[in-house]
Short mmCIF file of C-alpha atoms in Angstrom, two decimals:
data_model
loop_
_atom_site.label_atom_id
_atom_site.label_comp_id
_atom_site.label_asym_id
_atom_site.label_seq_id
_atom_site.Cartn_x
_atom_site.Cartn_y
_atom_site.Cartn_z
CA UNK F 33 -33.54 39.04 3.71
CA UNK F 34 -32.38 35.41 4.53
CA UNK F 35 -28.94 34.13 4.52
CA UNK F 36 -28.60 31.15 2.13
CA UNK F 37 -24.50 30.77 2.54
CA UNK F 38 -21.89 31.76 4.16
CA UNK F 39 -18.04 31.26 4.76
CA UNK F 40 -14.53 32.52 4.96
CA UNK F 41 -12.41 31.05 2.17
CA UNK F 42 -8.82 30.58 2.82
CA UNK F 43 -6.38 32.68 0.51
CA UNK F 44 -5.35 31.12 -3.04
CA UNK F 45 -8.71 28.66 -2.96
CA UNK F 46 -11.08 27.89 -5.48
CA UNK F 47 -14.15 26.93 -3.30
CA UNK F 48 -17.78 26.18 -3.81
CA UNK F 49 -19.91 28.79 -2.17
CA UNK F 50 -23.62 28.30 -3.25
CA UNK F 51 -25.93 25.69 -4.95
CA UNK F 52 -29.08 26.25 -6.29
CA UNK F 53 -31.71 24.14 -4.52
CA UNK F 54 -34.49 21.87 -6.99
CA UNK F 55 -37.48 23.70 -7.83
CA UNK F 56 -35.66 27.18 -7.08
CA UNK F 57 -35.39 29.64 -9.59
CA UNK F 58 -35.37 32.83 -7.46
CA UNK F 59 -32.22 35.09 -7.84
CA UNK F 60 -29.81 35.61 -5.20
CA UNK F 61 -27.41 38.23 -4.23
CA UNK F 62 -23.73 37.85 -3.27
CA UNK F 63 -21.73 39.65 -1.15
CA UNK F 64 -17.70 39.68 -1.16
CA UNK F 65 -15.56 40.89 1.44
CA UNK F 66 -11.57 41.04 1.53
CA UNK F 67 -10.38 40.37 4.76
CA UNK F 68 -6.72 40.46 4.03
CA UNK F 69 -4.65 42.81 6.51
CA UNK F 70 -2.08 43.06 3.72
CA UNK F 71 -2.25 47.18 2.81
CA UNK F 72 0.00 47.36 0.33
CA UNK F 73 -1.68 45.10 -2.01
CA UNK F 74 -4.92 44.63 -3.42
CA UNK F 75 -6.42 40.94 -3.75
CA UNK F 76 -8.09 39.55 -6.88
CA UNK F 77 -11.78 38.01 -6.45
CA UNK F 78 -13.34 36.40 -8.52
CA UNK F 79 -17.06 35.03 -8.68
CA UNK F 80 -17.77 32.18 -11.33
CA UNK F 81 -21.04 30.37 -12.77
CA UNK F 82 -20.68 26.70 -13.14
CA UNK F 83 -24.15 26.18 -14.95
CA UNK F 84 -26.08 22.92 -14.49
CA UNK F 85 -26.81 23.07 -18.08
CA UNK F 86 -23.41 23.91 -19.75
CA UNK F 87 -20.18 24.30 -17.77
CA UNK F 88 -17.67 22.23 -18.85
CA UNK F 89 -14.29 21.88 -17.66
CA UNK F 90 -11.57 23.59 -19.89
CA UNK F 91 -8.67 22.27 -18.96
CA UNK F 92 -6.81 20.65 -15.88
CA UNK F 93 -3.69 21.68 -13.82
CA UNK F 94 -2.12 19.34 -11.48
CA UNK F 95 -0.87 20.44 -8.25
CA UNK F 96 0.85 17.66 -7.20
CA UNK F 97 2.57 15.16 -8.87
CA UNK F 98 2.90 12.11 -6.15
CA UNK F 99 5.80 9.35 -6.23
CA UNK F 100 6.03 5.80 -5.86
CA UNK F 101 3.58 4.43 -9.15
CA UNK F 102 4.74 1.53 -10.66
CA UNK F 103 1.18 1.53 -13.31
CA UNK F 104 -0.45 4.10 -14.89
CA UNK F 105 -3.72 5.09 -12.58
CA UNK F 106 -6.64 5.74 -14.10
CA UNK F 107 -9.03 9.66 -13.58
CA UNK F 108 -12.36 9.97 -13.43
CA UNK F 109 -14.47 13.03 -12.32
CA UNK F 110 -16.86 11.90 -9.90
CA UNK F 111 -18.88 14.77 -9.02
CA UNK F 112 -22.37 15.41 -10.31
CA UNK F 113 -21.87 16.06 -14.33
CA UNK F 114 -24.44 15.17 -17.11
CA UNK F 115 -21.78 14.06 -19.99
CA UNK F 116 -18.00 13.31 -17.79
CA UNK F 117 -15.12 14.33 -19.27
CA UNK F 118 -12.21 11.84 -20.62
CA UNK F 119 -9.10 11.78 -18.62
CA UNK F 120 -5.59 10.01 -20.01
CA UNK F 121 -2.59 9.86 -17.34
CA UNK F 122 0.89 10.71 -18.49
CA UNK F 123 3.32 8.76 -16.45
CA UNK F 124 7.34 10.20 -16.01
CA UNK F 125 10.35 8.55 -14.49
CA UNK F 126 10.60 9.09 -10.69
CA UNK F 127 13.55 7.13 -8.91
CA UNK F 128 15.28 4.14 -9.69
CA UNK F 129 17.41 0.97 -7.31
CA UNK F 130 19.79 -1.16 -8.48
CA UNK F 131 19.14 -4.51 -8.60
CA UNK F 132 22.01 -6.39 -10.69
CA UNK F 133 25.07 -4.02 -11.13
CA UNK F 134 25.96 -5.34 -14.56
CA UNK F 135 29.25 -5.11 -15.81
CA UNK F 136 31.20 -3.58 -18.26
CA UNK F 137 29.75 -0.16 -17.46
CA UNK F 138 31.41 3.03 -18.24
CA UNK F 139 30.89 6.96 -16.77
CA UNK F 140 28.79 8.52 -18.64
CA UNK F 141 27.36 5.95 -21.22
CA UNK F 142 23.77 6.28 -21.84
CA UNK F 143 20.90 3.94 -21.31
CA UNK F 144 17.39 4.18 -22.43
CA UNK F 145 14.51 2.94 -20.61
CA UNK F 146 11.89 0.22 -21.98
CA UNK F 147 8.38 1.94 -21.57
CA UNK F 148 5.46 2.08 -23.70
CA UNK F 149 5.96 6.07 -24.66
CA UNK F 150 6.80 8.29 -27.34
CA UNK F 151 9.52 9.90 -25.45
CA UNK F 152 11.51 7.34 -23.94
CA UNK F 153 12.95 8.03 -20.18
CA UNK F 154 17.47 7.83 -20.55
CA UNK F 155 19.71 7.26 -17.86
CA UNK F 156 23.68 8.27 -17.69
CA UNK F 157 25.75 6.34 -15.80
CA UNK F 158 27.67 8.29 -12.95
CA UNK F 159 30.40 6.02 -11.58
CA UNK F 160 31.52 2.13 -12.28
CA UNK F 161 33.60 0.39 -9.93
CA UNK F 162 36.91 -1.57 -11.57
CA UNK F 163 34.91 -3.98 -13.05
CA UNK F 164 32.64 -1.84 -14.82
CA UNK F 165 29.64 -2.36 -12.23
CA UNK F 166 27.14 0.52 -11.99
CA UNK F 167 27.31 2.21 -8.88
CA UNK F 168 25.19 5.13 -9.46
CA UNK F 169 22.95 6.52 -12.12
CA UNK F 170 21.63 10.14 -13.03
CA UNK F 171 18.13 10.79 -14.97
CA UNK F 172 18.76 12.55 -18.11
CA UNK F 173 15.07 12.13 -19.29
CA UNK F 174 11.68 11.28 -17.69
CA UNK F 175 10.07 10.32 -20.36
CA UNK F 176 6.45 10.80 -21.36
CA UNK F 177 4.70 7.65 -20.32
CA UNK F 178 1.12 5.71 -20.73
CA UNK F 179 2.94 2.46 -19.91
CA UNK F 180 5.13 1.66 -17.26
CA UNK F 181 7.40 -0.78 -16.75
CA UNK F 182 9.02 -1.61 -13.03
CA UNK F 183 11.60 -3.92 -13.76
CA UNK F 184 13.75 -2.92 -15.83
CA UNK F 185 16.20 -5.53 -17.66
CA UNK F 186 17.96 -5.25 -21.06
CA UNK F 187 18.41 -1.66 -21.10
CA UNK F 188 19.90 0.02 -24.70
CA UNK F 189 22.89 1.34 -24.38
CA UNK F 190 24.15 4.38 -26.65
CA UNK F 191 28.12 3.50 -26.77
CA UNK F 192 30.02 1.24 -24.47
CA UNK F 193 29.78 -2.65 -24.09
CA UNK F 194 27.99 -2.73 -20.68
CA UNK F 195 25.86 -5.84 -20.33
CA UNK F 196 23.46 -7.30 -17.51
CA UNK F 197 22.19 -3.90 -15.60
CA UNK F 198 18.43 -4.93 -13.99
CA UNK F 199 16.97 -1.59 -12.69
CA UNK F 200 13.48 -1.41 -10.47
CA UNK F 201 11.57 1.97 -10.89
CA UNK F 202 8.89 4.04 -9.82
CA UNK F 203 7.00 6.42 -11.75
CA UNK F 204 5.23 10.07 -10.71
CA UNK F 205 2.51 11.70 -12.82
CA UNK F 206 3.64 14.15 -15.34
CA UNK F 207 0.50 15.03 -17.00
CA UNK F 208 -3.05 14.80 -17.61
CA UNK F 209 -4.44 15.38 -21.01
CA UNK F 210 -8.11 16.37 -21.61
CA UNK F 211 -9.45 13.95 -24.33
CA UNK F 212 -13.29 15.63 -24.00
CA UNK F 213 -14.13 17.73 -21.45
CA UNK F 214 -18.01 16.57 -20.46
CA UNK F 215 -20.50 19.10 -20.17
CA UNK F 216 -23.72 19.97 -17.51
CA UNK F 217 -21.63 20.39 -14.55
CA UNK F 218 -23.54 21.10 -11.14
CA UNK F 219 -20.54 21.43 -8.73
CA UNK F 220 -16.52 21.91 -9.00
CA UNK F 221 -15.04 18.52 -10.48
CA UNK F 222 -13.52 16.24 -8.21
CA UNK F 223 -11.00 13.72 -9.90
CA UNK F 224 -10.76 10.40 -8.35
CA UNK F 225 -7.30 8.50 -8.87
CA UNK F 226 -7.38 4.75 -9.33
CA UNK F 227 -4.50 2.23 -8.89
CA UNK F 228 -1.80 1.91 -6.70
CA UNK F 229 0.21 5.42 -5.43
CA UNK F 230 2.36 6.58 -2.25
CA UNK F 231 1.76 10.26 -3.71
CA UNK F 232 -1.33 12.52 -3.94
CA UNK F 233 -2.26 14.05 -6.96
CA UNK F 234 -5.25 17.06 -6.94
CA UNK F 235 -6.48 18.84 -9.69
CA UNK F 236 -7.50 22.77 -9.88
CA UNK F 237 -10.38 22.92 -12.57
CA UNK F 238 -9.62 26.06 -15.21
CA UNK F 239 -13.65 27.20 -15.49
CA UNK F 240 -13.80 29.38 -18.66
CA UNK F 241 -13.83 33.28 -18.95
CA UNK F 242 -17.56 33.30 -20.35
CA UNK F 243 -18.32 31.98 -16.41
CA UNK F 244 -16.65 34.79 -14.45
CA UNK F 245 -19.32 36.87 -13.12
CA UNK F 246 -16.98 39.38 -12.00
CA UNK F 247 -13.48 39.60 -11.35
CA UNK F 248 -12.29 42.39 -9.08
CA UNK F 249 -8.96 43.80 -7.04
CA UNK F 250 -10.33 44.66 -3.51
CA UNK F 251 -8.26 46.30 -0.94
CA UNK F 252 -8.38 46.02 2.95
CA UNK F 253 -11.93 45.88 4.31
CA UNK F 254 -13.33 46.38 0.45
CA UNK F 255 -16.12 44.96 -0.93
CA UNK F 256 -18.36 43.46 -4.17
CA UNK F 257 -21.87 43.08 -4.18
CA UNK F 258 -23.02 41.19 -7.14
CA UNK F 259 -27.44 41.53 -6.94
CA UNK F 260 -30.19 39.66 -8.43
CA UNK F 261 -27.93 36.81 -10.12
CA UNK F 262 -30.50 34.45 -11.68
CA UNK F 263 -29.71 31.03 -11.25
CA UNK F 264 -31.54 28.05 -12.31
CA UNK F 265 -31.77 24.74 -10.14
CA UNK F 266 -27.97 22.96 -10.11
CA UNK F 267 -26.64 26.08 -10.59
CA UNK F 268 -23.23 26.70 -8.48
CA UNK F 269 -21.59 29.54 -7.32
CA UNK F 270 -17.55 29.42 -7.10
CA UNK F 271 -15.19 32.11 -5.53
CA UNK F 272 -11.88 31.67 -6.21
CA UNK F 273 -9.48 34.76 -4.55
CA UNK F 274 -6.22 35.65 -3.70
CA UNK F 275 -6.61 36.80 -0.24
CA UNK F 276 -9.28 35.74 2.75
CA UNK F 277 -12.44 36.09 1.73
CA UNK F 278 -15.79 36.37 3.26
CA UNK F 279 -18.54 35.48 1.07
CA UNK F 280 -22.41 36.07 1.64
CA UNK F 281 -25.53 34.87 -0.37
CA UNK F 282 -28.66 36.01 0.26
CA UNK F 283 -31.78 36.25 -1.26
#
């Protein structure tokens, strides 16, 4: 019996645990072990298949939307995939300076936001000084963007006779929308961001149900031993759990 991996996966990760090597078709057994000191509650565990042949990614969820865009980056996956998947960013309104004060303002008129987007980001005004001179602004609406715009000058105003506000903003990701979703995976998808950001933005991949090998609540010290899984070459082995995790493959 020889070891082929093993780790301790941190709780709440979704971690590669195993790759098939080239030319390697025997099966391997895994071994699952909750090492949570948490007695009251049982952990979930789950053991997924992303196939070299089909596993493609469902869906995307983004963990962290980052700050400071002023374009729209572009995603790619850049980890070993025979077709990649399509990736569109959806930009929102993040924060906003003054630059020209404008005059004529009043509390609580409304101003809309020149960006290429369906859904348009609107601003209310929150206080004017005597002159009508914006001294503050609230975000009503972030919009849903796949253009940006930084400067802002010539802004629509609903009501009111305000003239002359310029406006410099930065943008955050809202969204990313799955156009195709590639197929012949051989390891979890990475996502690589292009383009100027002072954020970080990660993606969790969604790996469909017809991958989970098993999915199991383990209490303290309780195990799963999956046997004889037979993998082709490429194939990858995935653990994502809820606790800490030790995780075994041997053949």
């Amino acid at each position: 019996m020889a070891i082929r991996s093993s780790l301790e996966i941190a709780p709440g990760s979704v971690v590669e645990v195993y790759r098939q090597p080239d030319g390697d078709t025997s099966p391997v057994t895994a071994v699952l072990t909750n090492l949570s000191t948490n007695l009251a509650k049982a952990n979930a565990v789950e053991l997924l298949l992303l196939s070299s042949s089909d596993a493609p990614l469902a869906s995307t969820t983004l963990t962290a939307q980052g700050s400071g865009y002023t374009s729209v980056p572009a995603a790619r996956v850049t980890s070993k995939v025979k077709v990649a998947p399509e990736l569109q960013v959806r930009m929102e309104l993040n924060g906003l300076t003054i630059g020209n004060a404008g005059l004529n303002y009043r509390v609580n008129d409304v101003l809309t936001l020149g960006c290429g987007a369906s859904t348009k980001p609107t601003l209310t005004v929150t206080a004017v000084d005597i002159n009508g001179r914006v001294l503050s602004l609230g975000i009503t609406t972030r919009g849903f963007l796949t253009t940006l715009a930084r400067e802002q000058v010539g802004l629509k105003t609903t009501g009111g006779k305000g003239r002359d506000l310029i406006l410099s903003a930065t943008y955050r990701v809202a969204s990313f929308v799955l156009l195709t979703p590639g197929s012949g995976y051989s390891e979890l998808p990475i996502v690589d961001i292009d383009g100027p950001a002072a954020g970080t933005i990660s993606l969790t991949p969604n790996i469909q149900p017809r991958h989970r090998l098993v999915r199991q609540e383990l209490a303290v010290d309780e195990f799963i031993v999956v046997k004889d899984l037979p993998l082709t070459p490429g194939d990858t082995l995935v653990v994502k759990a809820s606790a800490s995790v030790a995780v075994k493959v041997i053949e």
